[in-house]
Amino acid sequence: MSDAHEEHETLIKTPQQLIAVVVLSFVVFVGLGVLVAQYVSSGYKGASNPDPEVVSRAIQPVAQLALGEPEAKGPKTGEQIYKGACAACHDAGMAGAPKLGDSGAWASRIATGLDALVKSAINGKGAMPAKGGNASLSDDEITRAVAYMGNKSGASFAEPKVADAAEAPAADAAAAPVEAAAIAAPAYEEKK
């Protein structure tokens, strides 16, 4: 019978040990409660005088509509075409595209001549899609863009002239405010 009694012995054998365990458990629970209360009460409560710029950035919509100048209609210069269709790949050298101004990468291409380069640009070559991915460009616009890129990279190609390029954006710019004003402020008749 003494063997069974030894199996049920506890770690607390004296009244002093019992008091010590009760006090320590009380201190631990009270200490944890104090820590949780401080954590909860020290949270962010907001600014008393919020900065209007910070508030407007925090509540801005996910998508925004930006109104700007419409794309120029009519023929474009080689630089305009390059910036609109070619720069995405040729500025970064993506997928083997020769970088603008890298005469070493362009040397072998320039040696083939303007006509061969234009044909490759119109039909696409390697990872480059036909017309640089902009099917709305005319063959003359592609030629201007290729001549622009080649000339920036050491060639001396004659860039085709842009017919009425200076007149077309000026005419569009002059007409745009009238159209915008007509849309923005419809005319109302006064009732008599």
CSV table of C-alpha atoms in Angstrom, one decimal:
chain,number,residue,atom,x,y,z
A,1,MET,CA,0.0,0.0,0.0
A,2,SER,CA,2.9,2.3,0.5
A,3,ASP,CA,3.8,2.0,-3.2
A,4,ALA,CA,0.4,3.4,-4.3
A,5,HIS,CA,0.7,6.3,-1.8
A,6,GLU,CA,4.1,7.4,-3.4
A,7,GLU,CA,2.6,7.6,-6.9
A,8,HIS,CA,0.2,10.4,-5.8
A,9,GLU,CA,2.7,12.7,-4.2
A,10,THR,CA,2.7,16.3,-5.3
A,11,LEU,CA,5.4,18.9,-5.7
A,12,ILE,CA,3.9,21.0,-2.9
A,13,LYS,CA,4.7,19.3,0.3
A,14,THR,CA,4.5,22.1,2.9
A,15,PRO,CA,2.1,25.0,3.6
A,16,GLN,CA,4.9,27.5,2.8
A,17,GLN,CA,5.3,26.1,-0.7
A,18,LEU,CA,1.5,26.3,-1.2
A,19,ILE,CA,1.5,30.0,-0.2
A,20,ALA,CA,4.4,30.7,-2.5
A,21,VAL,CA,2.7,29.1,-5.5
A,22,VAL,CA,-0.5,30.9,-4.8
A,23,VAL,CA,1.3,34.3,-4.5
A,24,LEU,CA,3.4,33.7,-7.7
A,25,SER,CA,0.4,32.7,-9.7
A,26,PHE,CA,-1.5,35.8,-8.6
A,27,VAL,CA,1.5,38.0,-9.5
A,28,VAL,CA,1.8,36.4,-12.9
A,29,PHE,CA,-1.9,36.8,-13.8
A,30,VAL,CA,-2.0,40.4,-12.5
A,31,GLY,CA,1.3,41.2,-14.4
A,32,LEU,CA,-0.2,39.7,-17.6
A,33,GLY,CA,-3.3,41.7,-17.1
A,34,VAL,CA,-1.4,45.0,-16.7
A,35,LEU,CA,0.7,44.2,-19.8
A,36,VAL,CA,-2.4,43.6,-21.9
A,37,ALA,CA,-4.1,46.7,-20.6
A,38,GLN,CA,-1.1,48.8,-21.5
A,39,TYR,CA,-0.8,47.3,-24.9
A,40,VAL,CA,-4.5,47.9,-25.7
A,41,SER,CA,-4.5,51.5,-24.3
A,42,SER,CA,-1.3,52.5,-26.0
A,43,GLY,CA,-2.7,51.9,-29.5
A,44,TYR,CA,-3.0,54.5,-32.3
A,45,LYS,CA,-5.8,56.9,-31.4
A,46,GLY,CA,-5.6,59.2,-34.5
A,47,ALA,CA,-4.2,62.6,-34.9
A,48,SER,CA,-5.8,65.5,-33.0
A,49,ASN,CA,-5.1,67.9,-36.0
A,50,PRO,CA,-4.8,65.7,-39.1
A,51,ASP,CA,-2.9,67.0,-42.0
A,52,PRO,CA,-5.3,67.5,-44.9
A,53,GLU,CA,-2.8,66.1,-47.4
A,54,VAL,CA,-2.3,62.9,-45.4
A,55,VAL,CA,-6.1,62.5,-45.1
A,56,SER,CA,-6.7,63.0,-48.8
A,57,ARG,CA,-4.0,60.5,-49.8
A,58,ALA,CA,-5.5,58.0,-47.3
A,59,ILE,CA,-9.0,58.3,-48.8
A,60,GLN,CA,-8.2,58.7,-52.4
A,61,PRO,CA,-10.0,56.3,-54.8
A,62,VAL,CA,-8.4,53.2,-56.2
A,63,ALA,CA,-8.7,54.4,-59.8
A,64,GLN,CA,-8.5,57.9,-61.1
A,65,LEU,CA,-9.4,59.5,-64.4
A,66,ALA,CA,-6.8,61.9,-65.7
A,67,LEU,CA,-7.8,64.3,-68.4
A,68,GLY,CA,-5.0,65.6,-70.5
A,69,GLU,CA,-4.2,66.6,-74.0
A,70,PRO,CA,-5.5,64.3,-76.6
A,71,GLU,CA,-3.0,62.5,-78.8
A,72,ALA,CA,-2.1,64.6,-81.7
A,73,LYS,CA,-3.9,63.6,-84.9
A,74,GLY,CA,-2.2,63.4,-88.2
A,75,PRO,CA,1.4,62.5,-89.0
A,76,LYS,CA,3.9,62.3,-86.2
A,77,THR,CA,7.6,62.9,-86.0
A,78,GLY,CA,10.0,60.0,-85.5
A,79,GLU,CA,10.6,61.1,-81.9
A,80,GLN,CA,6.9,61.2,-81.1
A,81,ILE,CA,6.4,57.7,-82.5
A,82,TYR,CA,9.5,56.4,-80.7
A,83,LYS,CA,8.2,57.8,-77.4
A,84,GLY,CA,4.7,56.3,-78.0
A,85,ALA,CA,5.5,52.9,-79.3
A,86,CYS,CA,9.2,52.0,-79.2
A,87,ALA,CA,10.6,53.5,-76.0
A,88,ALA,CA,9.1,50.8,-73.8
A,89,CYS,CA,11.5,48.2,-75.2
A,90,HIS,CA,14.3,50.2,-76.7
A,91,ASP,CA,15.0,52.3,-73.6
A,92,ALA,CA,15.4,49.3,-71.4
A,93,GLY,CA,16.8,46.9,-74.0
A,94,MET,CA,14.0,44.3,-73.4
A,95,ALA,CA,14.1,41.0,-75.2
A,96,GLY,CA,17.3,41.8,-77.0
A,97,ALA,CA,16.0,45.2,-78.4
A,98,PRO,CA,19.0,47.5,-79.0
A,99,LYS,CA,19.0,50.5,-76.7
A,100,LEU,CA,18.6,53.9,-78.2
A,101,GLY,CA,22.0,55.5,-78.6
A,102,ASP,CA,24.0,52.3,-78.3
A,103,SER,CA,26.1,52.5,-81.4
A,104,GLY,CA,27.7,49.1,-80.9
A,105,ALA,CA,24.4,47.3,-80.8
A,106,TRP,CA,23.0,49.3,-83.7
A,107,ALA,CA,26.1,49.1,-86.0
A,108,SER,CA,25.3,45.8,-87.7
A,109,ARG,CA,21.7,46.8,-88.0
A,110,ILE,CA,22.6,50.2,-89.5
A,111,ALA,CA,24.9,48.5,-92.0
A,112,THR,CA,21.9,46.7,-93.5
A,113,GLY,CA,20.4,50.0,-94.5
A,114,LEU,CA,17.2,52.0,-93.7
A,115,ASP,CA,15.0,49.9,-96.0
A,116,ALA,CA,15.9,46.6,-94.3
A,117,LEU,CA,15.4,48.1,-90.9
A,118,VAL,CA,12.0,49.5,-91.9
A,119,LYS,CA,11.0,46.1,-93.3
A,120,SER,CA,11.9,44.4,-90.1
A,121,ALA,CA,10.0,47.0,-88.0
A,122,ILE,CA,6.9,46.8,-90.2
A,123,ASN,CA,6.8,42.9,-90.3
A,124,GLY,CA,8.2,42.4,-86.8
A,125,LYS,CA,11.4,40.5,-85.9
A,126,GLY,CA,12.3,38.3,-83.0
A,127,ALA,CA,10.3,39.4,-79.9
A,128,MET,CA,9.3,42.7,-81.6
A,129,PRO,CA,5.7,42.6,-83.0
A,130,ALA,CA,4.8,44.1,-86.3
A,131,LYS,CA,4.9,47.9,-86.2
A,132,GLY,CA,6.2,47.8,-82.7
A,133,GLY,CA,2.8,46.6,-81.5
A,134,ASN,CA,0.9,49.7,-82.8
A,135,ALA,CA,-0.9,48.6,-85.9
A,136,SER,CA,-2.3,52.1,-86.4
A,137,LEU,CA,1.1,53.5,-87.5
A,138,SER,CA,1.6,54.1,-91.2
A,139,ASP,CA,4.6,52.8,-93.1
A,140,ASP,CA,5.9,56.4,-93.3
A,141,GLU,CA,5.6,56.8,-89.5
A,142,ILE,CA,7.5,53.6,-89.0
A,143,THR,CA,10.2,54.8,-91.4
A,144,ARG,CA,10.5,58.1,-89.4
A,145,ALA,CA,10.7,56.2,-86.1
A,146,VAL,CA,13.4,53.8,-87.5
A,147,ALA,CA,15.4,56.7,-89.0
A,148,TYR,CA,15.1,58.6,-85.6
A,149,MET,CA,16.4,55.6,-83.7
A,150,GLY,CA,19.2,54.9,-86.2
A,151,ASN,CA,20.3,58.5,-86.2
A,152,LYS,CA,20.4,58.6,-82.4
A,153,SER,CA,22.6,55.5,-82.6
A,154,GLY,CA,25.2,56.7,-85.1
A,155,ALA,CA,23.5,56.5,-88.5
A,156,SER,CA,22.8,59.3,-90.9
A,157,PHE,CA,19.5,58.3,-92.4
A,158,ALA,CA,17.3,60.9,-94.1
A,159,GLU,CA,14.2,61.0,-92.0
A,160,PRO,CA,11.1,61.4,-94.2
A,161,LYS,CA,9.4,64.8,-93.8
A,162,VAL,CA,6.3,65.2,-91.8
A,163,ALA,CA,3.7,66.8,-94.0
A,164,ASP,CA,1.6,69.4,-92.2
A,165,ALA,CA,2.9,68.1,-88.8
A,166,ALA,CA,3.3,71.6,-87.5
A,167,GLU,CA,-0.1,72.7,-88.7
A,168,ALA,CA,-2.1,69.6,-87.5
A,169,PRO,CA,-1.3,69.9,-83.7
A,170,ALA,CA,-1.9,73.7,-83.8
A,171,ALA,CA,-5.3,73.2,-85.4
A,172,ASP,CA,-6.2,70.5,-83.0
A,173,ALA,CA,-5.1,72.6,-80.0
A,174,ALA,CA,-7.1,75.5,-81.2
A,175,ALA,CA,-10.2,73.4,-81.7
A,176,ALA,CA,-9.9,71.5,-78.5
A,177,PRO,CA,-10.8,74.3,-76.1
A,178,VAL,CA,-13.9,75.1,-78.1
A,179,GLU,CA,-15.0,71.5,-78.0
A,180,ALA,CA,-14.3,71.2,-74.3
A,181,ALA,CA,-16.2,74.4,-73.6
A,182,ALA,CA,-19.2,73.2,-75.6
A,183,ILE,CA,-19.2,70.0,-73.6
A,184,ALA,CA,-18.5,71.5,-70.2
A,185,ALA,CA,-21.1,74.3,-70.4
A,186,PRO,CA,-24.2,73.4,-72.4
A,187,ALA,CA,-26.3,76.3,-73.5
A,188,TYR,CA,-29.6,76.8,-71.7
A,189,GLU,CA,-32.4,79.0,-73.0
A,190,GLU,CA,-34.0,81.4,-70.5
A,191,LYS,CA,-37.7,81.0,-70.0
A,192,LYS,CA,-39.7,84.1,-70.3
